[in-house]
Coordinates of C-alpha atoms and ligand atoms in Angstrom, one line a residue:
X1 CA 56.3 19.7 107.3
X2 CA 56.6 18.2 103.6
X3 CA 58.1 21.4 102.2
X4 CA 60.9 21.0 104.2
X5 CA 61.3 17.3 103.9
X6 CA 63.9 16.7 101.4
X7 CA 62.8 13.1 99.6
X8 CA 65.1 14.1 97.1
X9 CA 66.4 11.1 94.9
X10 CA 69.8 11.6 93.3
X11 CA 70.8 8.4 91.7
X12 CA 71.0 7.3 88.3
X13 CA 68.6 4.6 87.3
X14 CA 69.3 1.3 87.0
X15 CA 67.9 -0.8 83.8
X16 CA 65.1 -3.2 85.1
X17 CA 64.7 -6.2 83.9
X18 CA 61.9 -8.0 85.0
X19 CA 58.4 -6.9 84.4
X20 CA 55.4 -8.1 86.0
X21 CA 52.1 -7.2 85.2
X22 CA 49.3 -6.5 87.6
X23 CA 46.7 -9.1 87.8
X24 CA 43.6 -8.4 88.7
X25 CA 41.4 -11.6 89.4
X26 CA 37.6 -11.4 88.6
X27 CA 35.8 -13.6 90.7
X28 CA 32.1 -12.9 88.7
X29 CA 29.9 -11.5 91.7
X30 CA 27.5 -9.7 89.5
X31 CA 26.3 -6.3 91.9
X32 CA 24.0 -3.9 90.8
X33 CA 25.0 -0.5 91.1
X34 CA 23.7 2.4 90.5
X35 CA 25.5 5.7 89.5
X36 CA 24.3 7.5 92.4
X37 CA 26.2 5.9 95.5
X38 CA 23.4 6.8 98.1
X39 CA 21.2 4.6 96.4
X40 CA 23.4 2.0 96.9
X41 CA 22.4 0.2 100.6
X42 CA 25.1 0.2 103.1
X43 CA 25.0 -3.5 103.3
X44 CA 27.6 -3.6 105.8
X45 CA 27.0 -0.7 107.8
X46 CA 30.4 0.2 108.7
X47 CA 30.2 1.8 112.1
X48 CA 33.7 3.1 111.5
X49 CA 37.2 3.4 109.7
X50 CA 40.4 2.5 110.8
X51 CA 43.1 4.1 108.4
X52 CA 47.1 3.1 108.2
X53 CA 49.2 4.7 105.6
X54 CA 51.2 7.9 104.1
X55 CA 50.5 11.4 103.2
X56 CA 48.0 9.6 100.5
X57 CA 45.6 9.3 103.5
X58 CA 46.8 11.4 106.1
X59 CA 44.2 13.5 107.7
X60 CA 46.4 15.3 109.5
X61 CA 49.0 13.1 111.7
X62 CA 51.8 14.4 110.0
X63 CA 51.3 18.5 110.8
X64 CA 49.9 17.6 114.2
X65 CA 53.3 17.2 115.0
X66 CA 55.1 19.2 112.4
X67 CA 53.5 22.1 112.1
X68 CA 50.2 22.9 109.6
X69 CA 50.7 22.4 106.2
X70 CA 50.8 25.5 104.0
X71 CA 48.6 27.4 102.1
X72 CA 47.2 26.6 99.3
X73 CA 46.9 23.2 100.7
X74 CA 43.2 22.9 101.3
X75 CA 42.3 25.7 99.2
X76 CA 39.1 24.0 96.8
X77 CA 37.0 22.5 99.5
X78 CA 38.1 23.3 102.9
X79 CA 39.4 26.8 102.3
X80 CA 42.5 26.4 104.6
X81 CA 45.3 23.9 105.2
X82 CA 43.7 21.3 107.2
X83 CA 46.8 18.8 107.7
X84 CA 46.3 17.1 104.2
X85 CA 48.6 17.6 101.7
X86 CA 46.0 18.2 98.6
X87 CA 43.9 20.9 97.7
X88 CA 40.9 19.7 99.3
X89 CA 39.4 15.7 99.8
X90 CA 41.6 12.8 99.8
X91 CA 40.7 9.1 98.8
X92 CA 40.4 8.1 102.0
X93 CA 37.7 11.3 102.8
X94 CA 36.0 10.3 100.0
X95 CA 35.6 6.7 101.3
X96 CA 34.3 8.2 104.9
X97 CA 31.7 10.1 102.7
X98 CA 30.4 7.5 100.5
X99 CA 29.6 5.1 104.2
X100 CA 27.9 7.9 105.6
X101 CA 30.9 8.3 108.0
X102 CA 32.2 12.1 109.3
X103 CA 35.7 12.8 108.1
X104 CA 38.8 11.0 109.4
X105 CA 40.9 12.9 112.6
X106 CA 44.4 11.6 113.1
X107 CA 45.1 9.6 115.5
X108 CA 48.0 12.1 116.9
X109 CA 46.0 15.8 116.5
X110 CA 44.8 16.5 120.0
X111 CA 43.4 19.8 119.0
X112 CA 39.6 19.1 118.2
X113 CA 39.5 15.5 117.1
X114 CA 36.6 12.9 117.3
X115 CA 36.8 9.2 116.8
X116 CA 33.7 8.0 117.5
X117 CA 33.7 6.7 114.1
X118 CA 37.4 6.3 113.8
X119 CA 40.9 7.2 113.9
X120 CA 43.4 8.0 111.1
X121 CA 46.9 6.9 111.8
X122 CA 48.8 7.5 109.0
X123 CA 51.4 10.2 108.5
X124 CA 52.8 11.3 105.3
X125 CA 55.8 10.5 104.7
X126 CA 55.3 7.0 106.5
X127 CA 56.8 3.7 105.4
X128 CA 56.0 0.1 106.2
X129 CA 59.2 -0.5 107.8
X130 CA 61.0 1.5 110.3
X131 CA 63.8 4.2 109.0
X132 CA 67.1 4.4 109.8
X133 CA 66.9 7.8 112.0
X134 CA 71.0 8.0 111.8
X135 CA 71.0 8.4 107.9
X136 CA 67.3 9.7 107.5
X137 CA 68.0 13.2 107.5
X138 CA 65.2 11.7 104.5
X139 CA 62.1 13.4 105.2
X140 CA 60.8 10.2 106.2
X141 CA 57.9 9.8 109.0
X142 CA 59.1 8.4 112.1
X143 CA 55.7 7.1 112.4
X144 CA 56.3 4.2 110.4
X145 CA 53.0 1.0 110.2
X146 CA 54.5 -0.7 112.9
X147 CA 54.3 2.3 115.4
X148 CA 50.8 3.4 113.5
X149 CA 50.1 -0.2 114.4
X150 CA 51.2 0.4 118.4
X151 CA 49.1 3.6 118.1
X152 CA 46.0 1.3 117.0
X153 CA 47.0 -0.7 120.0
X154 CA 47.3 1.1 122.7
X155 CA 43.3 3.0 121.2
X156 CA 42.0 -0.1 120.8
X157 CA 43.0 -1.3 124.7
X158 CA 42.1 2.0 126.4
X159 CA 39.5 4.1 124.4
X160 CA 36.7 1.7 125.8
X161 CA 38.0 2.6 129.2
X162 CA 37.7 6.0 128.9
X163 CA 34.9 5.9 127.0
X164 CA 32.8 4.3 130.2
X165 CA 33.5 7.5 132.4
X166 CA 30.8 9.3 129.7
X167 CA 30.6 12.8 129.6
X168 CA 32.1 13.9 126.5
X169 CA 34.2 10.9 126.1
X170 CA 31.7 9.0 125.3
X171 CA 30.6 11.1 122.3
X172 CA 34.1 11.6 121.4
X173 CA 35.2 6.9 121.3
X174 CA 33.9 4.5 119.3
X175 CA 31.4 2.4 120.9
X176 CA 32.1 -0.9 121.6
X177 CA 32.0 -3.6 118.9
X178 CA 33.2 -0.8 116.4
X179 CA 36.1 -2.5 116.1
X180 CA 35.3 -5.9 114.8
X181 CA 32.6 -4.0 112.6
X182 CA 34.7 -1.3 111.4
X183 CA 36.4 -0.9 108.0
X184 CA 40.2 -1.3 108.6
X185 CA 42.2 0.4 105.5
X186 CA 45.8 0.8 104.2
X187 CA 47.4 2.2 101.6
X188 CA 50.8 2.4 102.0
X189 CA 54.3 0.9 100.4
X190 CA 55.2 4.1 98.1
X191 CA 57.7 5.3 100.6
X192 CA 59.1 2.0 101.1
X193 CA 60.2 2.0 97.4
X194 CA 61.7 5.3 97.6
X195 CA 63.3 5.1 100.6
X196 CA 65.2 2.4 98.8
X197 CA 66.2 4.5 96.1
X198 CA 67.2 7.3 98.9
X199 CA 70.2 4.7 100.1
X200 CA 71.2 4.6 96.8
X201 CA 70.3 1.0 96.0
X202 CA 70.0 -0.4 92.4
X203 CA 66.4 -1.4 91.1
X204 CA 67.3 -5.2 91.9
X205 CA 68.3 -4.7 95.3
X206 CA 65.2 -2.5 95.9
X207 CA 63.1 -5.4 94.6
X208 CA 64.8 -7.6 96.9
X209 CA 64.0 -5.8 99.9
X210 CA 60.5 -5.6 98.7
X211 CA 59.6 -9.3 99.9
X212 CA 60.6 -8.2 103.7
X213 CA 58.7 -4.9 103.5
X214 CA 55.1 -7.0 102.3
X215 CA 56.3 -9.8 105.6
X216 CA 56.6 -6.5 107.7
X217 CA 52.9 -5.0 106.1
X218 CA 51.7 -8.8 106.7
X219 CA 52.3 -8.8 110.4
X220 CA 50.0 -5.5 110.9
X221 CA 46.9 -6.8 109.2
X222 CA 47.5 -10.4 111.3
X223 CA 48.0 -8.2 114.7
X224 CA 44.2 -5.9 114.0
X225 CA 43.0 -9.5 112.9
X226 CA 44.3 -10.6 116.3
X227 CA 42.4 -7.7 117.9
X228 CA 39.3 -8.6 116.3
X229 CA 39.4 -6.7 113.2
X230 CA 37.8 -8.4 110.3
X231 CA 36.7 -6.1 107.4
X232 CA 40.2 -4.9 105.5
X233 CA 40.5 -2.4 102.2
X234 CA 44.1 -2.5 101.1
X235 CA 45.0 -0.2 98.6
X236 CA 48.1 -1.1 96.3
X237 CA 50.9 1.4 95.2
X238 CA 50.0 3.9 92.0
X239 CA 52.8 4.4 89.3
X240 CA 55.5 6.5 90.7
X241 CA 56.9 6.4 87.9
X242 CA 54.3 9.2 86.4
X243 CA 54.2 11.8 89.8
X244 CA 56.7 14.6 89.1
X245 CA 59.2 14.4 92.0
X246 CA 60.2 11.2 90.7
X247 CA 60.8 12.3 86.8
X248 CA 62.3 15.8 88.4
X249 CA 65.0 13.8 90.2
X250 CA 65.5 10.4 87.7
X251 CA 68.2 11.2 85.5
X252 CA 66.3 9.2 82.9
X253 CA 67.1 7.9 79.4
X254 CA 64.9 8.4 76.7
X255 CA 64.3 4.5 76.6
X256 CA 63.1 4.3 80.3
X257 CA 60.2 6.8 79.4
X258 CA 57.2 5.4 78.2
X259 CA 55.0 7.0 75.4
X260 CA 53.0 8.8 78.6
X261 CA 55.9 10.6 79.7
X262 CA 56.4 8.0 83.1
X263 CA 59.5 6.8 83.8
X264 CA 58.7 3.1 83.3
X265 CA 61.7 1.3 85.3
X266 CA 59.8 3.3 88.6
X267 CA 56.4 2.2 87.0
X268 CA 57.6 -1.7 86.7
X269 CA 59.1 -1.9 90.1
X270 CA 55.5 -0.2 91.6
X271 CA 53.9 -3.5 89.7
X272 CA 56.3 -5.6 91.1
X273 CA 55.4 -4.6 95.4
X274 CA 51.7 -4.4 93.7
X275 CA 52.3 -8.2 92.7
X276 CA 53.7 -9.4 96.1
X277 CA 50.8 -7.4 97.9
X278 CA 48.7 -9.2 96.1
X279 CA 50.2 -12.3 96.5
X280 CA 50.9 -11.9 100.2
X281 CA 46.4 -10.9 100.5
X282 CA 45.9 -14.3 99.2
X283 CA 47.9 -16.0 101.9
X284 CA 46.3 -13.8 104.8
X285 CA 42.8 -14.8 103.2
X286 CA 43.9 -18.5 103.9
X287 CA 45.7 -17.7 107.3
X288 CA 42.7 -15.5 108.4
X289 CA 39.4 -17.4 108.2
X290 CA 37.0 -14.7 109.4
X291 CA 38.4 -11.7 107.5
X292 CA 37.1 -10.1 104.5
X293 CA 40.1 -8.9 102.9
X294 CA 39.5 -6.5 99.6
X295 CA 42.1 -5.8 97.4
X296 CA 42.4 -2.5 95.1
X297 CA 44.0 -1.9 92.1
X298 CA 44.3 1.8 92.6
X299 CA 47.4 1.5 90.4
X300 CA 45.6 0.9 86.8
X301 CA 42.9 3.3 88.3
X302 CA 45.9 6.1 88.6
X303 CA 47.2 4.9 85.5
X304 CA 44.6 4.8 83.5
X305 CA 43.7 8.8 84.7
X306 CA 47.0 9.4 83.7
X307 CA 47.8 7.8 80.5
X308 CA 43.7 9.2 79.2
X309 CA 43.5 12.3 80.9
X310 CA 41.7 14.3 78.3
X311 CA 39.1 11.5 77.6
X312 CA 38.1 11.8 81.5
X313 CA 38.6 16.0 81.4
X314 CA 41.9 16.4 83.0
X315 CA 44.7 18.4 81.2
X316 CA 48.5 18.2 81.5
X317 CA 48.6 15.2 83.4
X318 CA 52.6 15.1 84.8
X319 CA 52.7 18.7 85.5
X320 CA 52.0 19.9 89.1
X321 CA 49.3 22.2 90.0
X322 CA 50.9 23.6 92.4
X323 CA 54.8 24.6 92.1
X324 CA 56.6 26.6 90.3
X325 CA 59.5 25.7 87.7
X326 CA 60.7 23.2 85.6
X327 CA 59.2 20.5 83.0
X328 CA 57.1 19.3 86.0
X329 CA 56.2 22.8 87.5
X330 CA 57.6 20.6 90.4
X331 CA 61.2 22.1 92.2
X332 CA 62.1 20.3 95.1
X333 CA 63.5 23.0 97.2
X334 CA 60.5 25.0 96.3
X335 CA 57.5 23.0 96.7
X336 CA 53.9 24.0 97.0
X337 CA 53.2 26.5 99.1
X338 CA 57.0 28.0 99.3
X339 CA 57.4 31.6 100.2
X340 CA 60.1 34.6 99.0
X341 CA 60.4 38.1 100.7
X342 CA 60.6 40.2 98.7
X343 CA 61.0 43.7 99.7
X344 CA 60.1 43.1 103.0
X345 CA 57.0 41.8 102.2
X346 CA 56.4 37.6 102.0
X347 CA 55.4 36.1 98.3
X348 CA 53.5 32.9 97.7
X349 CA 56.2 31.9 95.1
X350 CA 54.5 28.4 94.6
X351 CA 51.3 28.6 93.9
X352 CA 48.2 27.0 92.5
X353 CA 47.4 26.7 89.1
X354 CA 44.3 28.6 87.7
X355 CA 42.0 25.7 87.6
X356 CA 43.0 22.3 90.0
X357 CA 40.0 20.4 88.8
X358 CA 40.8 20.1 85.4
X359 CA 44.5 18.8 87.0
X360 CA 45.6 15.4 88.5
X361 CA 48.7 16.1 90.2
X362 CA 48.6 18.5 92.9
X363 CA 52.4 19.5 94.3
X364 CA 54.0 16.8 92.3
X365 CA 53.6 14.2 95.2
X366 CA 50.1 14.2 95.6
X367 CA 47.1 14.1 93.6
X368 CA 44.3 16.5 93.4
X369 CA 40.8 16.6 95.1
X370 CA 39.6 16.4 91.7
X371 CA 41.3 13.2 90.4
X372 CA 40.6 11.5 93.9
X373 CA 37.1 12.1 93.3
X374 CA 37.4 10.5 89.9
X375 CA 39.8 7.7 91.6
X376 CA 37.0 6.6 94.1
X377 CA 34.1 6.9 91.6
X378 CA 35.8 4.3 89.3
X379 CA 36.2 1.9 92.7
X380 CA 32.2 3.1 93.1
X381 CA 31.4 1.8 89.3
X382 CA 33.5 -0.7 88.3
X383 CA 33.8 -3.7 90.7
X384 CA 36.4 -4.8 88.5
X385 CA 39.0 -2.8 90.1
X386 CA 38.8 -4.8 93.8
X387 CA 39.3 -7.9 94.4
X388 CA 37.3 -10.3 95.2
X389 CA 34.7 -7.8 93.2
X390 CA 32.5 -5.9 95.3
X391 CA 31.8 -2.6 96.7
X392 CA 32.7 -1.0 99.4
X393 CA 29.9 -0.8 101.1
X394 CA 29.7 -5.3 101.2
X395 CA 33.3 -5.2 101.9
X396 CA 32.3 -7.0 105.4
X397 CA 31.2 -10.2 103.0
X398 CA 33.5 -12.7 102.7
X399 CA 34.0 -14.0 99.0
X400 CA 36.7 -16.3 99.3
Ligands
LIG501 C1 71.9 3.3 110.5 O1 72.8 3.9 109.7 C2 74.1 4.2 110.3 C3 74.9 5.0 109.3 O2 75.0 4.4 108.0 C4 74.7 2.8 110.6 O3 76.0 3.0 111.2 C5 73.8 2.1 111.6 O4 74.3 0.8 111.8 C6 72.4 2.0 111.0 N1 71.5 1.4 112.0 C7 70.6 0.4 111.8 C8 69.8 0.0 112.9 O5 70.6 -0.2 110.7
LIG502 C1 31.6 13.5 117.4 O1 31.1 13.1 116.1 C2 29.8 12.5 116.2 C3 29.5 12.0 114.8 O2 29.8 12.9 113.8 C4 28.8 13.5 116.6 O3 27.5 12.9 116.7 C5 29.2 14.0 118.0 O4 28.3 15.1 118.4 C6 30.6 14.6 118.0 N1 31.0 14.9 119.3 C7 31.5 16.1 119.7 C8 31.8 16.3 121.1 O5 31.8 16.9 118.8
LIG503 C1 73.9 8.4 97.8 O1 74.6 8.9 96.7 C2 74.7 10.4 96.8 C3 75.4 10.8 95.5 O2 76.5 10.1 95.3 C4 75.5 10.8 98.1 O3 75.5 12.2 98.2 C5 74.7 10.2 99.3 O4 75.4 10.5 100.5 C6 74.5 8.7 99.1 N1 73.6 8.3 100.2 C7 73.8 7.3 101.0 C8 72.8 7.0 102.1 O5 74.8 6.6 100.9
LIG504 C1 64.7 25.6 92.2 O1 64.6 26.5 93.2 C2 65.9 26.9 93.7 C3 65.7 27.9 94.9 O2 64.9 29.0 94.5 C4 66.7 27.6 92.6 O3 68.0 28.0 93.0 C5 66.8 26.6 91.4 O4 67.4 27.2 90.3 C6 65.4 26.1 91.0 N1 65.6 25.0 90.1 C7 65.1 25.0 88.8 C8 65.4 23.8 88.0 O5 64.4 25.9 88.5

């Protein structure tokens, strides 16, 4: 499971030279909203989600196969490890709740899943293109978007089939015509970007891989369009440059950190993918006539947690909750939820802070229940933050 995965990054930065900002285009749909989201009609009536992505999103794909993550994953809300690598709801759990939609299962857990209103398949640890399995010792998923997108696939073409000899299959499948209706969401690319780094590359040649990885990421969203798919939510990358296993394993200089504390260099080239996404949605809205494609800027959302933490209640926001050690509370070969014997006797050596919702950062990788919460209330509020601006719940309408 992620413990054991070593993402470790041991390369000296290189300077970056080119910085582009995030643009966020405001296309003037004026929507009332009210605070409370279950005021707001379900316009759309999403009948179901369809999630690709990393351990941002993962449900549980990853530990289906690995193993369970460890305690005190889980801890706030579901009071046990329950294959999400957080202390309790993720983004993606808080979008299922605001449509009125159960919890995601993954894709890949046989052990008590439903998808009758959808299937989760990402993994943590996934990238958008496939890994080099030779040198990837790396902690990456093998479950990269192309096989997530061979998963969808093979669901899409048989689950109806199965679903039609009833019993409990047919409580357990989406009905039919869930799939054109359904939400389809991504949020994935971080791994991509580190991977990169991983095979020692400099910052430029990272950036020039980055135009391939956004073809590769094209080609799923044309293949569900393909399928019938039509409603899409795609999430850009946050600012790796502020999550602790990145600053733990940067040897940084003092003029690549930025008055937050982030390691800026890792912050630019997170806007630079975040441009080419957004560049690359543009073409797909022109290539893809019937699809409603949403863009969101969960980077300046992230960023803007991070960089004015106190202002929204959050303390210490580039130390981990959960770890033990270092600036960062974040040590690589002791991540959250490691274990000592000591006399005999097994030790939670990393282990939760006192109080994870006043924290963002939950093992260093990951962010915490609390600040996800706070991450999908700003998408709730503030239309400003998707593109074309609307919310989620008239994500089905096409804008442009
Ligand atoms: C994977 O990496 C190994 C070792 O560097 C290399 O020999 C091989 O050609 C690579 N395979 C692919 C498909 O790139
Ligand atoms: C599957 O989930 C749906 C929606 O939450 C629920 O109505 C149904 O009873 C569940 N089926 C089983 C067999 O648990
Ligand atoms: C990257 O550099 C490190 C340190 O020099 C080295 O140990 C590692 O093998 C290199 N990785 C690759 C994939 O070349
Ligand atoms: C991280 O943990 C390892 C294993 O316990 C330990 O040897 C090492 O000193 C720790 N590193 C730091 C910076 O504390």
């Amino acid at each position: 499971m992620c413990t054991k995965k070593k993402r470790e990054m041991r390369l000296g930065l290189i300077n970056l030279m080119i910085c582009v900002f995030l643009v966020t285009s405001n296309l003037g749909l004026t929507v009332a909203l009210t605070n409370n989201s279950s005021q707001i009609k379900n316009i759309c009536e999403f009948p179901a989600i369809f999630n690709f992505g990393d351990s941002n999103s993962d449900t549980g794909g990853l530990t289906a196969v690995y193993g369970q993550a460890l305690p005190p994953n889980g801890q706030t809300f579901f009071g046990k490890p329950v294959g999400r690598f957080c202390d309790g709801r993720l983004v993606i759990d808080f979008v299922a709740e605001s449509l009125g939609l159960p919890y995601l299962s993954a894709y890949l857990d046989s052990i008590g899943s439903n998808f009758s209103h959808g299937a989760n398949f990402a993994t943590a640890g996934s990238t958008i293109r496939p890994q080099n399995t030779t040198i990837t010792q790396s902690g990456y998923s093998p479950i990269s978007l192309d096989i997530q997108y061979a998963e969808y696939y093979k669901f899409y073409k048989e689950s109806q089939v199965v679903r039609n000899q009833g019993g409990v299959f047919e409580e357990l499948l989406p009905k039919e015509g869930y799939f054109t209706r359904a939400l389809y969401t991504f949020d994935i690319g971080q791994n991509d970007i580190t991977a990169g780094y991983k095979l020692n590359l400099t910052t430029e040649q990272v950036k020039a891989s980055i135009p391939d990885i956004i073809n590769q990421f094209a080609k799923v969203v044309r293949g569900v369009y393909a399928q019938g798919g039509r409603s899409f939510w795609i999430h850009n990358t946050g600012p790796l440059g502020c999550l602790p296993y990145m600053l733990d394993h940067f040897l940084l200089t003092a003029a690549q950190v930025d008055e937050f504390g982030c390691a800026s260099p890792l912050n630019e080239v997170s806007q630079y993918y975040n441009s080419q996404l957004e560049d690359i949605v543009t073409q797909l809205r022109r290539d893809l006539p019937l699809a409603s494609i949403t863009f969101v800027d969960i980077y300046s959302i992230k960023l803007k947690l991070i960089t004015q933490a106190k202002r929204h209640g959050f303390e210490k926001p580039l130390v981990a909750c959960c770890g033990i050690g270092g600036k960062y509370n974040f040590n690589n070969t002791m991540r959250c939820g490691s274990t000592e014997i000591v006399n005999g006797k097994e030790i939670l050596v990393a282990k939760s802070c006192d109080n994870p919702s006043k924290r963002i950062i939950w093992d260093g990788i990951h962010y915490t229940e609390a600040a996800n919460k706070w991450i999908v209330d700003q998408i709730m509020k503030d239309s400003s933050y998707t593109n074309p601006s609307i919310p989620l719940e008239m994500a089905c309408q096409k804008l442009n």
